[in-house]
XYZ file of C-alpha atoms in Angstrom:
177
model
C 58.229 49.852 164.852
C 57.803 52.688 162.338
C 54.889 54.422 161.204
C 54.315 55.757 157.540
C 51.825 58.507 156.774
C 50.572 58.519 153.146
C 51.404 62.149 151.531
C 48.837 62.972 148.493
C 50.312 64.048 145.188
C 49.933 67.771 144.807
C 48.464 68.321 141.431
C 49.757 71.332 139.575
C 46.750 71.951 137.129
C 45.023 75.000 137.700
C 47.129 76.219 140.460
C 48.380 79.899 140.038
C 52.249 80.082 140.000
C 53.907 81.108 143.025
C 54.932 84.875 142.772
C 57.950 86.265 144.494
C 57.618 88.547 147.423
C 57.138 92.314 146.480
C 55.218 95.315 147.716
C 52.427 94.516 144.955
C 51.982 90.834 146.355
C 51.968 91.990 150.161
C 49.314 94.961 149.108
C 47.470 92.210 147.158
C 47.325 89.523 150.073
C 46.366 92.232 152.805
C 43.484 93.604 150.425
C 42.008 90.021 151.192
C 42.297 90.622 154.905
C 39.690 92.482 157.018
C 40.986 94.658 159.453
C 39.437 97.133 161.913
C 39.744 100.880 161.280
C 41.612 103.168 163.825
C 42.663 106.530 163.661
C 46.009 107.473 165.625
C 46.591 111.234 166.777
C 49.217 112.942 168.503
C 49.994 116.734 169.383
C 52.694 118.190 167.703
C 52.836 121.810 166.704
C 49.513 121.016 165.499
C 47.321 118.057 165.979
C 48.181 115.528 163.602
C 46.611 112.135 162.813
C 46.097 109.326 160.474
C 43.897 106.164 159.614
C 45.698 102.973 160.524
C 44.494 99.269 160.070
C 47.447 97.807 161.565
C 46.401 98.187 165.291
C 46.746 95.378 167.313
C 46.520 94.697 171.183
C 50.121 93.761 172.121
C 49.877 92.558 175.645
C 47.360 92.651 178.537
C 50.207 93.084 181.352
C 51.121 95.789 181.195
C 48.302 96.979 178.563
C 50.174 97.633 175.497
C 49.216 98.260 172.015
C 51.198 98.650 168.682
C 50.885 99.980 165.179
C 53.030 101.111 162.364
C 53.281 104.561 160.985
C 55.286 105.537 157.552
C 58.176 107.805 157.981
C 57.232 109.674 154.721
C 53.855 110.666 156.246
C 52.616 114.039 157.233
C 52.071 112.485 160.905
C 55.714 110.862 161.543
C 57.558 113.950 162.806
C 54.999 114.365 165.606
C 54.866 110.771 166.326
C 58.607 110.377 166.453
C 58.981 113.178 169.214
C 55.662 112.441 171.035
C 55.374 111.017 174.395
C 51.645 110.101 173.992
C 49.447 109.359 171.248
C 45.446 108.899 171.021
C 44.064 105.491 169.629
C 40.484 105.603 168.289
C 38.381 102.701 167.233
C 36.044 103.733 164.452
C 32.359 102.892 163.883
C 30.804 101.793 160.652
C 28.993 105.301 160.691
C 32.197 106.968 160.380
C 33.491 106.119 156.803
C 33.856 109.693 155.988
C 36.042 110.209 159.111
C 38.273 107.364 158.238
C 38.700 108.708 154.479
C 39.400 111.919 155.775
C 42.415 110.705 158.066
C 43.539 108.558 155.170
C 43.799 111.273 152.565
C 46.913 113.242 152.160
C 46.637 116.792 152.514
C 43.417 117.010 154.267
C 42.650 119.269 157.004
C 41.845 116.514 159.193
C 40.958 118.391 162.325
C 39.040 121.168 160.757
C 35.087 121.032 160.194
C 33.509 118.702 160.353
C 35.702 116.590 162.584
C 34.772 116.968 166.204
C 37.095 116.471 168.817
C 38.613 117.887 172.135
C 41.884 117.831 174.229
C 42.241 114.521 176.152
C 44.662 113.275 178.584
C 48.166 114.447 178.298
C 47.012 117.098 175.683
C 46.294 114.179 173.030
C 43.626 115.119 170.347
C 40.515 112.770 171.155
C 38.102 112.190 168.369
C 34.390 112.582 169.428
C 31.476 110.041 168.700
C 34.179 106.923 168.039
C 33.293 103.245 169.457
C 36.040 103.631 172.024
C 39.402 105.710 172.235
C 42.773 105.514 174.439
C 45.539 107.499 175.365
C 49.127 105.803 175.093
C 52.346 106.379 176.622
C 54.945 105.725 173.604
C 57.395 103.026 174.788
C 59.167 102.210 171.559
C 59.856 103.105 167.947
C 61.219 100.225 166.232
C 62.580 100.490 162.608
C 60.506 98.263 160.144
C 61.514 99.046 156.319
C 60.047 102.567 155.702
C 57.653 102.372 158.606
C 58.228 102.056 162.507
C 56.440 99.756 164.493
C 55.083 102.052 167.602
C 54.702 100.178 170.979
C 52.790 102.323 173.664
C 51.212 101.633 177.117
C 47.885 102.248 177.523
C 47.145 105.029 180.501
C 43.657 106.056 179.966
C 40.451 105.680 177.911
C 36.719 105.198 177.434
C 34.970 102.192 175.774
C 31.580 103.028 175.985
C 30.814 104.267 172.372
C 27.955 102.299 170.756
C 27.728 100.954 167.327
C 29.382 98.322 165.116
C 33.101 98.585 164.011
C 34.200 100.002 160.806
C 36.335 97.378 158.687
C 38.911 97.918 155.756
C 38.795 95.248 153.330
C 39.454 95.153 149.496
C 40.523 98.563 149.491
C 37.364 100.053 151.035
C 35.900 100.817 154.163
C 33.069 98.447 155.131
C 30.733 97.505 157.856
C 29.975 94.019 159.487
C 27.206 92.367 157.887
C 25.538 89.094 159.368
C 25.901 85.967 157.375
């Protein structure tokens, strides 16, 4: 006995052309992807940090997170040698903080940024929804970036508010539909 499935014909009318893979295509597609906003910090010769939308929970046992960092970023030299990093989940009230840590050449830890030294000497930002201190386990080459895998060693999830999102090239809050 054989089973046949009807496959509908694909229409090409009104279908945009397929684009070849490129940095521009990747950026255009990911502008359509809503992502949570985090700030990653580390202690080098001075505190460093950057805004990241690539943060993900990698495993529960052991508790692992991952994110990517550009090797050309000002934070990379400290991340490249740090044993521990800070991960901060931003609230929708922290658009300015997200922008400050995303801006090249900004004094990210100067006023009005409020922060303190946390576990393992990691800079911890005040007023965030949640934060973690993590021990770096791996720095995996990924093009002009490194994929960082880190184990959670401490943190606090007691902040209040809604998360900050990045979508369409802008920081946004959640909205009810």
